Amino acid sequence: QHAEQEYAEHAQQYTTLLQIWWLCEICFLHSPDHVITAPLIEWFRSCFSYTPHDDLSGDTSQRIESSPHFWPAVCGYLMHGDHNAASLLLQHHSAASDRMNTRMASSTSTRDIPGIIVELCFLLTKYPALSAGLPAVEYRSKFDSWQAPCKLLLDTLRRLPRRADDSTHQGLIDVLEIVTGDIPALTRHADSWYGLVIARLMYSDPSRRLRDFPALAETCQKALNRLVGEEGSEPSTTFRFIFDIDFGSLLDHVWAYFGESSKWFNAHLVDLVYTNGAGLRLLGKDNDKELRRRFLYEYAQMLANIPALWETATTYFAQAGSDVPGKADASNPISRSFIEHVVRHQQLQTDSKALRLIDLAGEYDLGDDVVLTIYRVLSMNKWSLQRYGACIHWLLLANDSQRVAQVANALVNRVGQVLQSNDIDEAFDPTLQLPLVRRPSESCEAVIHILDEVQAAIEGFGGEGYSRSDRLAFLGKYRDLVYHALARAKETTRRSLSFAPATSRDFIRPDPHTSSSSSAPSSSSSTQSSTTTTTLNPSRQFCKLLTWLLSSRLAPRTFWASLILSAARIISLADATAQSQRTKQHSKGPAPPGAAALFSAEDTLVLMASLEELCLTHRSDEFLHNVDDKTLRATRLHFTHNMANALQYATVPETVPASSKTTFLGSSLVSTGPVARPAGAFVPRR
């Protein structure tokens, strides 16, 4: 109930403001020499329409004129300018109903009451309208021609005998006195002083000019003995200021009467007056521009506090800064500062809103600093939503290398917390619990998701993101390393479960983005003959990329232990698989030669140097907190063994011909025949 009452109050305020606005358009946008009778009649008839009593809309089979509200209703319609409704009501009078269908100007007598009623109905439908462009003298002539028969009917009615119980006679006299412009009759039937002003314009002086309205309004108000500014539903004080053409007092009164809800009214009214060239006459030569700008600024500030109307507020600020009506101009320092304040303080809920703010910043030339601020705020919002790729994307757009480095460092630390100095195989290899194959843990899948988002953000800039931050470049290459580990784990799973020969389709990489990297060792094989089909060796690709991350110093030292342990575990698995294969072949014949090394001699030196550097640093306890001395000794032993194999035999190639008899078992490559050493290879002495 309270909400309905509040809604009704707001609706009433809005209706009243519309009535005031319409009257302001009529009185303020015309010159003082104009005749505005026709628009005033239309305004009063539309805003204050007359509503007759309910008993006049009921059963019309009885004598309708017997109702005590019949003649007041006819007079009410005439005072509000509704001549057709008054004529229609008079036609239901029983004295005139028999003659209405046979009325002819030459055959109808006006010497009796029925004839007078019929003629009056006809005259009311012929009330002259003031058309646009019609001179006031010509309109006055038409009005006098219409009013002359009405005066003749009034004289005829006064000469007719009157019965004491005849209400029709007195009612007709009241109606005819109204249409003939009798001032006492108009005053007696008026319900407001501004209604009396309209009635006198309709029936007494329709050619009165606008400059005469202040005196006419004062006369009508005194005649009705109404106090200016009385409390009530009718805004009589506001109408008085309009009829007096007192623009300044009108603005003050509307603000005092309606409060905050009148800001839109004052702002648009002043702008309308200024746009139509009436500002100098109403506001003064020195105040028209400043007053317009002040009201527009106040209204725009109110709109800026409404979340859904912030963009509309920027339009009003731009309009206020322009002296040309209808043209937005943000060159004014005050307008630009307001627009910048609105843009900077918007909440960026969606990317579309952020892009619209960026467009507005460019449209109003707010500077690059505003755009960069939007980019940074967006990036922080994406970070809070754990959308790390979008966060990096917006920071790269802002060209903020410092924040990109901070975000990349945070992501590197997050990935490092998942690994916790464990080797990559233990984190991402799903084959550690054979024969039951398991998926990577949820934390590892989250790491893969982070790395995928970072890679997508970098590739969105054509790889330029690698140059913005070393940590960002590391995340991109570390992602390649993870996908190599997953591809190698997939092949290991297939070998362990089926023990079938490998085919080319088993070595397809699970991610296409890794092959596009140019700064890291190439993931694709070297160019082969058009007649030779080659397959990628996931283990060798993994080893090359792992070694490159250490040799290039791109990997942080917190990751070194994980990379080194991964390399040692690969070597260990390769040695175990090769030993098992040699044992099986030795039982059938002579012992085969040793296995080819996954890491070359140069790569093994990088691994050994990195391990020793990690052990000798003053933060070795921090970097190797999960690695005991036994594991370190085993790691050094694996590296030494791989160095011997690399020098004595060969290194596993990155690509293998599909027709080769070489087979992959686990993570190593075991040759079924002797391995030829390249020319110039080092041959150890016995």
XYZ file of C-alpha atoms in Angstrom:
686
model
C 0.000 0.000 0.000
C 2.856 2.366 0.783
C 4.453 1.599 -2.575
C 1.201 2.305 -4.404
C 0.835 5.609 -2.589
C 4.397 6.586 -3.423
C 3.850 5.658 -7.060
C 0.688 7.782 -7.169
C 2.568 10.774 -5.745
C 5.351 10.467 -8.310
C 2.819 10.083 -11.115
C 1.000 13.215 -9.964
C 4.263 15.166 -9.832
C 5.206 14.003 -13.300
C 1.776 14.977 -14.683
C 2.025 18.422 -13.128
C 5.501 18.972 -14.566
C 4.258 18.002 -18.013
C 1.436 20.530 -17.716
C 3.918 23.222 -16.707
C 6.279 22.254 -19.529
C 3.543 22.480 -22.163
C 2.472 25.911 -20.930
C 6.115 27.073 -20.927
C 6.484 26.038 -24.567
C 3.434 28.095 -25.454
C 4.338 31.244 -23.518
C 8.151 31.329 -23.728
C 8.811 30.256 -27.311
C 6.554 32.880 -28.916
C 7.320 36.541 -29.298
C 5.313 39.060 -27.237
C 3.328 40.119 -30.322
C 1.951 36.629 -31.031
C -1.649 35.543 -30.434
C -1.594 32.197 -28.605
C -5.296 31.624 -28.002
C -5.553 28.367 -29.971
C -2.627 26.507 -28.284
C -3.789 27.715 -24.862
C -7.287 26.330 -25.454
C -5.829 23.004 -26.533
C -3.533 22.944 -23.457
C -6.369 23.667 -21.020
C -8.801 21.235 -22.672
C -6.205 18.414 -22.631
C -4.754 18.981 -19.149
C -7.946 19.935 -17.287
C -10.716 18.073 -19.069
C -14.177 18.394 -17.563
C -15.837 15.299 -16.070
C -19.653 15.535 -15.648
C -21.637 13.974 -12.827
C -22.331 10.250 -12.951
C -26.120 10.595 -13.242
C -25.739 12.151 -16.704
C -24.157 8.976 -18.108
C -26.941 6.642 -16.970
C -30.341 5.874 -18.475
C -31.346 8.556 -21.015
C -34.939 7.320 -21.405
C -36.044 9.854 -18.793
C -35.844 13.635 -19.145
C -32.140 14.309 -18.804
C -32.665 18.027 -18.200
C -34.469 17.206 -14.959
C -31.127 16.375 -13.369
C -29.718 19.237 -11.271
C -26.303 18.560 -12.875
C -27.432 18.983 -16.488
C -26.914 22.704 -16.977
C -23.750 22.880 -14.806
C -22.344 20.139 -17.036
C -23.093 22.118 -20.203
C -21.480 25.211 -18.697
C -18.510 23.161 -17.522
C -17.886 21.791 -21.017
C -18.006 25.318 -22.446
C -15.617 26.723 -19.808
C -13.097 24.013 -20.693
C -13.402 24.586 -24.435
C -15.144 21.295 -25.261
C -17.848 22.674 -27.556
C -18.684 19.355 -29.219
C -19.399 17.678 -25.871
C -21.625 20.592 -24.821
C -23.538 20.433 -28.117
C -24.006 16.667 -27.805
C -25.372 17.030 -24.269
C -27.820 19.742 -25.343
C -29.125 17.522 -28.126
C -30.460 15.112 -25.468
C -32.766 17.831 -24.139
C -36.341 16.656 -24.562
C -37.489 20.023 -25.923
C -35.037 19.811 -28.814
C -34.933 16.086 -29.571
C -37.925 16.289 -31.962
C -36.369 19.023 -34.070
C -32.735 17.888 -34.267
C -33.224 15.555 -37.247
C -35.229 18.145 -39.262
C -33.173 21.223 -38.488
C -32.733 23.592 -41.429
C -31.639 27.175 -41.155
C -34.618 28.404 -43.155
C -37.280 26.329 -41.456
C -36.271 26.334 -37.795
C -37.796 29.044 -35.676
C -35.655 30.653 -33.008
C -38.599 32.314 -31.310
C -39.138 29.465 -28.849
C -36.898 27.504 -26.510
C -36.650 24.319 -28.640
C -35.614 26.368 -31.649
C -33.040 28.272 -29.583
C -31.553 25.027 -28.294
C -31.306 23.562 -31.803
C -29.662 26.683 -33.170
C -27.263 26.846 -30.210
C -26.193 23.223 -30.807
C -25.404 24.084 -34.397
C -23.397 27.205 -33.454
C -21.312 25.372 -30.860
C -20.037 22.929 -33.502
C -18.958 25.866 -35.673
C -16.663 27.574 -33.157
C -13.868 29.184 -35.243
C -10.374 27.804 -34.804
C -7.292 30.005 -35.072
C -5.149 28.328 -37.740
C -1.413 28.899 -38.112
C -0.504 31.954 -40.125
C -3.979 33.531 -39.861
C -3.721 37.263 -39.049
C -5.262 38.367 -35.781
C -7.567 40.877 -37.547
C -9.005 38.218 -39.833
C -9.504 35.823 -36.939
C -11.273 38.536 -34.955
C -13.634 39.075 -37.882
C -14.461 35.335 -38.012
C -15.003 35.230 -34.269
C -17.356 38.240 -34.345
C -19.322 36.594 -37.164
C -19.741 33.477 -35.013
C -20.631 35.352 -31.800
C -23.245 37.673 -33.386
C -25.922 34.912 -33.732
C -25.215 33.880 -30.132
C -25.942 37.415 -28.920
C -29.109 37.471 -30.995
C -30.262 34.222 -29.396
C -29.587 35.677 -25.927
C -31.685 38.775 -26.667
C -34.512 36.595 -28.016
C -34.432 34.340 -24.947
C -34.594 37.277 -22.537
C -37.767 38.550 -24.262
C -39.545 35.216 -23.926
C -41.883 34.726 -20.934
C -40.411 32.610 -18.118
C -42.175 30.252 -15.786
C -41.081 30.012 -12.161
C -40.483 26.259 -12.313
C -38.708 26.305 -15.680
C -35.009 25.561 -15.168
C -34.375 25.366 -18.918
C -34.853 29.109 -19.374
C -32.262 30.071 -16.763
C -29.886 27.341 -17.907
C -30.004 28.612 -21.498
C -29.340 32.141 -20.284
C -26.225 30.958 -18.426
C -24.972 29.089 -21.482
C -25.566 32.003 -23.835
C -23.947 34.475 -21.438
C -20.823 32.286 -21.459
C -20.559 32.045 -25.255
C -21.220 35.771 -25.656
C -18.293 36.589 -23.362
C -20.156 38.057 -20.370
C -17.400 38.682 -17.779
C -19.561 38.183 -14.626
C -20.928 34.905 -16.039
C -17.442 33.665 -16.922
C -16.193 34.553 -13.442
C -19.161 32.835 -11.806
C -18.616 29.535 -13.634
C -14.802 29.434 -13.524
C -13.181 26.889 -11.198
C -9.694 28.499 -11.214
C -8.157 31.811 -12.117
C -6.183 30.345 -15.023
C -9.422 28.679 -16.187
C -10.968 32.163 -16.206
C -8.035 33.418 -18.288
C -8.666 30.716 -20.906
C -12.447 31.378 -20.857
C -11.959 35.099 -21.453
C -9.616 34.302 -24.322
C -12.206 31.946 -25.873
C -15.325 34.126 -25.578
C -14.297 37.690 -24.746
C -10.994 38.688 -26.365
C -9.503 35.890 -28.534
C -7.022 38.210 -30.273
C -5.218 39.274 -27.088
C -1.439 39.263 -27.522
C 1.134 37.611 -25.287
C 2.429 40.887 -23.870
C -0.994 41.541 -22.292
C -1.072 38.284 -20.335
C 0.449 39.537 -17.054
C -2.316 42.121 -16.614
C -5.002 39.622 -17.638
C -3.738 37.017 -15.160
C -3.687 39.549 -12.317
C -7.236 40.684 -13.117
C -8.598 37.130 -13.211
C -6.848 36.200 -9.981
C -8.262 39.178 -8.150
C -11.704 38.452 -9.561
C -11.706 34.969 -8.099
C -10.040 36.128 -4.861
C -7.460 33.289 -4.984
C -4.204 33.551 -3.045
C -1.012 33.132 -5.005
C 0.827 29.984 -3.994
C -1.953 28.319 -2.091
C -1.307 24.723 -1.053
C -3.176 22.186 -3.128
C -3.043 20.052 -6.215
C -3.260 22.917 -8.655
C 0.085 24.719 -9.226
C -1.486 28.173 -9.435
C 1.685 29.999 -8.398
C 3.716 28.270 -11.097
C 1.147 29.181 -13.764
C 1.166 32.783 -12.563
C 4.938 33.039 -13.066
C 4.522 31.654 -16.583
C 1.728 34.072 -17.518
C 3.832 36.901 -16.067
C 6.800 35.753 -18.263
C 8.970 35.688 -15.112
C 11.472 32.991 -16.088
C 13.861 33.278 -13.142
C 11.130 33.124 -10.505
C 9.627 30.146 -12.308
C 12.877 28.155 -12.045
C 13.253 28.987 -8.355
C 9.663 28.062 -7.592
C 9.814 24.732 -9.468
C 13.001 23.821 -7.587
C 11.432 24.731 -4.224
C 8.150 22.948 -5.007
C 9.430 19.714 -6.609
C 12.988 19.396 -5.253
C 15.470 17.001 -6.866
C 12.910 15.692 -9.341
C 12.811 19.101 -11.026
C 16.456 19.059 -12.184
C 15.557 17.506 -15.516
C 12.783 20.093 -15.952
C 14.959 23.147 -15.296
C 17.877 21.850 -17.355
C 15.801 21.015 -20.419
C 13.666 24.154 -20.173
C 16.700 26.461 -20.062
C 18.313 24.535 -22.916
C 15.080 24.741 -24.945
C 14.801 28.485 -24.429
C 18.482 28.977 -25.309
C 18.240 26.767 -28.397
C 15.198 28.601 -29.782
C 16.831 31.998 -29.416
C 14.664 33.241 -26.544
C 17.496 33.170 -24.040
C 18.507 36.801 -24.493
C 14.915 37.955 -23.906
C 14.228 35.728 -20.900
C 17.634 35.158 -19.291
C 19.616 38.250 -20.169
C 22.620 38.768 -22.386
C 25.211 37.854 -19.758
C 23.393 34.967 -18.081
C 21.951 32.808 -20.856
C 25.059 30.676 -21.555
C 26.222 30.332 -17.975
C 22.744 29.530 -16.663
C 22.244 26.874 -19.339
C 25.640 25.328 -18.559
C 24.999 25.299 -14.823
C 21.642 23.548 -15.053
C 22.972 20.969 -17.531
C 25.933 20.210 -15.252
C 23.635 19.708 -12.261
C 21.345 17.379 -14.164
C 24.257 15.418 -15.626
C 25.722 14.917 -12.148
C 22.398 13.486 -10.995
C 22.387 11.078 -13.963
C 25.982 10.044 -13.251
C 24.903 8.753 -9.819
C 22.452 6.328 -11.477
C 24.380 3.226 -12.659
C 22.216 2.637 -15.726
C 22.491 6.248 -16.990
C 26.234 6.935 -16.769
C 26.621 7.064 -20.556
C 23.726 9.517 -20.862
C 25.443 11.688 -18.248
C 28.574 11.951 -20.417
C 26.407 13.176 -23.300
C 24.938 15.941 -21.140
C 28.390 16.963 -19.914
C 29.565 17.250 -23.512
C 26.459 19.240 -24.489
C 26.980 21.614 -21.568
C 30.493 22.419 -22.751
C 29.294 23.464 -26.204
C 27.899 26.885 -27.049
C 26.317 25.496 -30.207
C 22.975 23.794 -29.401
C 22.830 20.134 -30.344
C 26.593 19.744 -30.760
C 28.654 17.832 -28.220
C 31.976 19.434 -27.369
C 34.309 18.131 -24.667
C 37.016 20.738 -25.285
C 35.728 22.687 -22.312
C 38.029 21.824 -19.366
C 35.113 21.516 -16.938
C 33.198 19.160 -19.219
C 36.287 17.040 -19.850
C 37.022 16.761 -16.135
C 33.439 15.667 -15.416
C 33.485 13.070 -18.206
C 36.866 11.751 -17.068
C 35.570 11.440 -13.506
C 32.549 9.442 -14.696
C 34.648 7.146 -16.883
C 37.250 6.488 -14.195
C 34.700 5.603 -11.506
C 32.623 3.094 -13.459
C 32.510 -0.506 -12.297
C 33.732 -2.804 -15.054
C 31.308 -5.714 -14.765
C 31.595 -6.789 -18.409
C 34.131 -6.502 -21.200
C 31.567 -4.773 -23.441
C 31.168 -1.969 -20.913
C 34.947 -1.617 -20.677
C 35.234 -1.387 -24.458
C 32.494 1.265 -24.483
C 34.404 3.279 -21.888
C 37.535 3.013 -24.017
C 35.568 4.276 -27.035
C 34.270 7.225 -25.006
C 37.793 8.040 -23.846
C 38.891 8.206 -27.461
C 35.779 10.104 -28.568
C 36.230 12.849 -25.982
C 40.051 12.794 -26.172
C 40.564 12.001 -22.495
C 44.135 10.807 -23.008
C 45.960 7.504 -22.928
C 46.181 7.507 -19.149
C 42.432 6.888 -18.827
C 42.565 3.999 -21.296
C 45.548 2.445 -19.528
C 43.734 2.723 -16.215
C 40.767 0.819 -17.661
C 43.109 -1.876 -18.958
C 44.749 -2.268 -15.543
C 41.453 -2.404 -13.669
C 40.152 -4.998 -16.098
C 43.272 -7.100 -15.653
C 42.907 -7.067 -11.874
C 39.242 -8.044 -12.183
C 40.214 -10.994 -14.360
C 42.914 -11.959 -11.868
C 40.378 -12.049 -9.047
C 38.195 -14.299 -11.212
C 41.217 -16.590 -11.870
C 41.078 -15.823 -15.592
C 44.814 -15.424 -15.920
C 44.957 -15.407 -19.708
C 42.502 -12.505 -19.920
C 44.462 -10.707 -17.183
C 47.683 -10.934 -19.195
C 45.813 -9.955 -22.376
C 44.623 -6.634 -20.937
C 48.042 -5.886 -19.438
C 49.691 -6.510 -22.788
C 47.204 -4.109 -24.370
C 48.156 -1.544 -21.744
C 51.842 -2.155 -22.565
C 52.479 -2.403 -18.828
C 55.598 -4.551 -18.720
C 56.013 -4.117 -14.975
C 52.576 -5.500 -14.148
C 52.995 -8.257 -16.733
C 56.176 -9.305 -14.943
C 54.389 -9.240 -11.578
C 51.530 -11.394 -12.862
C 53.948 -13.795 -14.550
C 55.967 -14.121 -11.326
C 52.799 -14.867 -9.386
C 51.806 -17.556 -11.886
C 55.293 -19.063 -11.808
C 55.078 -19.273 -8.024
C 51.659 -20.891 -8.250
C 52.903 -23.508 -10.692
C 55.951 -24.095 -8.499
C 53.761 -24.708 -5.462
C 52.007 -27.525 -7.307
C 55.262 -29.188 -8.328
C 56.968 -28.704 -4.916
C 60.335 -29.763 -6.295
C 58.943 -33.046 -7.643
C 59.920 -34.030 -11.127
C 57.517 -33.344 -13.967
C 56.834 -37.015 -14.623
C 55.549 -37.514 -11.075
C 53.205 -34.561 -11.516
C 51.893 -35.199 -15.025
C 52.680 -38.855 -15.847
C 49.493 -40.943 -15.452
C 51.350 -44.282 -15.728
C 53.060 -44.488 -12.382
C 50.517 -46.949 -11.019
C 50.434 -49.468 -13.824
C 48.477 -51.432 -14.752
C 45.806 -49.104 -13.291
C 46.055 -45.902 -15.339
C 45.031 -42.717 -13.535
C 44.478 -39.118 -14.645
C 46.633 -36.223 -13.439
C 45.535 -34.698 -10.152
C 43.171 -31.723 -10.035
C 45.995 -29.371 -9.069
C 48.035 -30.499 -12.078
C 45.048 -30.019 -14.369
C 44.708 -26.507 -12.961
C 48.355 -25.883 -13.844
C 47.741 -27.113 -17.388
C 44.733 -24.790 -17.630
C 46.819 -21.832 -16.435
C 49.545 -22.578 -18.954
C 46.999 -22.889 -21.767
C 45.493 -19.496 -20.932
C 48.913 -17.852 -20.818
C 49.851 -19.368 -24.174
C 46.604 -18.136 -25.757
C 47.233 -14.613 -24.440
C 50.784 -14.595 -25.833
C 49.738 -15.892 -29.230
C 47.036 -13.212 -29.389
C 49.865 -10.694 -29.821
C 51.800 -12.698 -32.373
C 54.407 -13.844 -29.882
C 55.327 -10.311 -28.754
C 54.408 -11.288 -25.213
C 57.638 -13.275 -24.929
C 59.633 -10.046 -25.049
C 57.591 -8.364 -22.304
C 58.730 -10.669 -19.489
C 61.181 -13.539 -19.097
C 58.808 -15.245 -16.696
C 56.033 -15.028 -19.262
C 58.287 -16.576 -21.881
C 59.178 -19.325 -19.406
C 55.504 -20.142 -18.827
C 54.978 -20.496 -22.562
C 57.941 -22.869 -22.964
C 57.147 -24.732 -19.779
C 53.735 -25.427 -21.240
C 55.426 -27.052 -24.225
C 57.471 -29.151 -21.812
C 54.339 -30.308 -19.995
C 52.656 -31.346 -23.234
C 55.785 -33.236 -24.262
C 55.612 -35.057 -20.916
C 51.967 -35.940 -21.528
C 52.738 -37.197 -25.025
C 55.625 -39.328 -23.713
C 53.374 -40.664 -20.942
C 50.761 -41.597 -23.508
C 53.304 -43.593 -25.496
C 54.631 -45.229 -22.335
C 51.118 -46.293 -21.373
C 50.485 -47.809 -24.779
C 53.829 -49.687 -24.769
C 53.283 -51.002 -21.240
C 49.779 -52.270 -21.905
C 49.982 -53.660 -25.430
C 53.709 -54.325 -26.074
C 52.949 -53.826 -29.750
C 55.253 -52.114 -32.259
C 54.910 -48.337 -32.450
C 53.302 -46.681 -35.442
C 53.421 -43.142 -36.691
C 49.966 -42.250 -35.397
C 51.047 -42.980 -31.830
C 53.438 -40.040 -31.783
C 51.058 -37.226 -32.698
C 51.515 -34.385 -30.230
C 48.428 -33.482 -28.180
C 48.866 -29.729 -28.653
C 49.513 -27.825 -31.887
C 50.817 -24.620 -30.309
C 54.217 -25.966 -29.285
C 55.495 -26.264 -32.838
C 55.062 -22.519 -33.377
C 57.731 -21.514 -30.867
C 60.874 -20.204 -32.491
C 63.006 -19.132 -29.563
C 63.081 -22.633 -28.039
C 64.551 -25.721 -29.684
C 62.412 -26.736 -32.613
C 59.739 -29.307 -31.832
C 59.501 -30.494 -35.407
C 61.891 -32.852 -37.093
C 64.490 -31.745 -39.559
C 63.613 -31.804 -43.217
C 63.401 -35.317 -44.577
C 63.259 -36.701 -48.052
C 59.877 -36.510 -49.716
C 59.856 -40.268 -49.957
C 60.649 -40.899 -46.262
C 57.943 -40.843 -43.565
C 59.139 -39.761 -40.095
C 57.570 -39.720 -36.644
C 58.307 -37.504 -33.669
C 60.084 -39.006 -30.696
C 58.327 -37.524 -27.624
C 61.116 -38.538 -25.260
C 63.825 -36.840 -27.294
C 61.711 -33.701 -27.793
C 61.092 -33.570 -24.070
C 64.795 -33.922 -23.276
C 65.882 -31.212 -25.717
C 63.354 -28.688 -24.402
C 64.185 -29.514 -20.780
C 67.895 -28.950 -21.380
C 67.253 -25.711 -23.260
C 65.278 -24.275 -20.330
C 68.289 -24.852 -18.093
C 70.979 -23.702 -20.522
C 69.129 -20.507 -21.496
C 68.613 -19.616 -17.814
C 64.953 -18.961 -18.642
C 63.709 -21.300 -15.926
C 63.741 -19.908 -12.377
C 65.939 -21.753 -9.922
C 62.880 -22.903 -8.042
C 62.157 -25.135 -11.056
C 65.666 -26.470 -11.516
C 65.235 -29.333 -9.065
C 62.057 -30.451 -10.832
C 63.733 -30.325 -14.257
C 66.884 -32.112 -13.085
C 64.950 -34.880 -11.290
C 62.827 -35.359 -14.408
C 65.954 -35.804 -16.515
C 67.392 -38.298 -14.024
C 64.161 -40.287 -13.924
C 64.043 -40.498 -17.727
C 67.587 -41.824 -17.812
C 66.758 -44.318 -15.058
C 63.692 -45.637 -16.882
C 65.624 -45.870 -20.146
C 68.432 -47.849 -18.489
C 65.968 -50.206 -16.810
C 64.101 -50.840 -20.045
C 67.323 -51.386 -21.976
C 68.632 -53.810 -19.327
C 65.405 -55.807 -19.475
C 65.599 -55.951 -23.265
C 69.232 -57.094 -23.215
C 68.391 -59.810 -20.702
C 65.673 -61.192 -22.936
C 67.876 -61.130 -26.036
C 70.899 -62.618 -24.176
C 68.894 -65.723 -23.319
C 68.395 -66.342 -27.058
C 71.872 -65.448 -28.323
C 74.843 -63.160 -27.882
C 74.411 -60.006 -25.783
C 73.347 -56.894 -27.726
C 75.283 -53.645 -27.577
C 74.413 -50.846 -25.124
C 71.400 -48.533 -25.429
C 71.525 -45.149 -27.178
C 71.435 -42.097 -24.872
C 68.425 -39.757 -24.679
C 70.619 -36.800 -23.674
C 73.626 -35.839 -25.773
C 76.995 -35.193 -24.187
C 76.482 -31.431 -24.349
C 73.010 -31.752 -22.769
C 74.384 -33.979 -20.025
C 77.055 -31.412 -19.212
C 74.309 -28.773 -18.853
C 72.400 -31.045 -16.486
C 75.458 -31.835 -14.374
C 76.537 -28.171 -14.195
C 73.048 -27.062 -13.217
C 72.888 -29.674 -10.451
C 76.230 -28.622 -8.999
C 75.301 -24.933 -9.182
C 72.088 -25.673 -7.352
C 73.922 -27.567 -4.641
C 76.583 -24.878 -4.138
C 74.232 -21.883 -3.884
C 73.543 -20.396 -0.458
C 69.820 -21.159 -0.981
C 70.343 -24.837 -1.694
C 68.309 -25.855 1.349
C 65.359 -23.915 -0.072
C 65.710 -25.244 -3.621
C 66.369 -28.865 -2.576
C 64.242 -29.136 0.537
C 62.505 -32.312 -0.760
C 65.668 -33.916 -2.147
C 67.883 -36.039 0.157
C 71.533 -36.936 -0.299
C 70.717 -40.423 -1.572
C 68.653 -38.963 -4.404
C 71.456 -36.537 -5.279
C 74.004 -39.344 -5.480
C 71.671 -41.416 -7.659
C 71.082 -38.409 -9.906
C 74.804 -37.824 -10.407
C 75.233 -41.533 -11.178
C 72.484 -41.449 -13.828
C 74.036 -38.398 -15.480
C 77.464 -40.080 -15.519
C 76.017 -43.226 -17.028
C 74.171 -41.217 -19.705
C 77.398 -39.345 -20.525
C 79.163 -42.682 -21.072
C 76.406 -43.974 -23.342
C 76.319 -40.706 -25.308
C 80.098 -40.814 -25.896
C 80.393 -44.539 -26.540
C 77.298 -45.258 -28.570
C 74.956 -42.516 -29.878
C 72.161 -40.142 -29.022
C 68.553 -40.934 -29.794
C 67.511 -38.904 -32.875
C 64.613 -36.454 -32.678
C 62.879 -38.152 -35.633
C 62.828 -41.814 -36.633
C 62.001 -43.261 -40.063
C 58.726 -45.127 -39.944
C 60.323 -48.098 -41.738
C 63.074 -48.442 -39.171
C 63.283 -51.602 -37.121
C 63.910 -49.486 -34.040
C 61.155 -49.834 -31.409
C 60.167 -47.681 -28.468
C 59.845 -49.462 -25.189
C 58.834 -47.309 -22.257
C 60.815 -44.115 -22.414
C 63.980 -45.445 -24.143
C 64.921 -46.375 -27.658
C 66.565 -49.809 -27.990
C 68.249 -50.742 -31.242
C 67.917 -54.249 -32.639
C 71.331 -53.959 -34.277
C 74.637 -52.195 -33.840
C 74.512 -48.420 -33.620
C 76.895 -46.652 -35.950
C 78.889 -43.864 -34.362
C 79.124 -40.644 -36.342
C 82.402 -39.720 -37.938
C 84.778 -38.061 -35.497
C 82.948 -39.350 -32.455
C 84.986 -39.763 -29.288
C 86.081 -43.378 -28.664
C 86.976 -44.042 -25.025
C 90.186 -45.935 -24.318
C 90.058 -49.307 -22.694
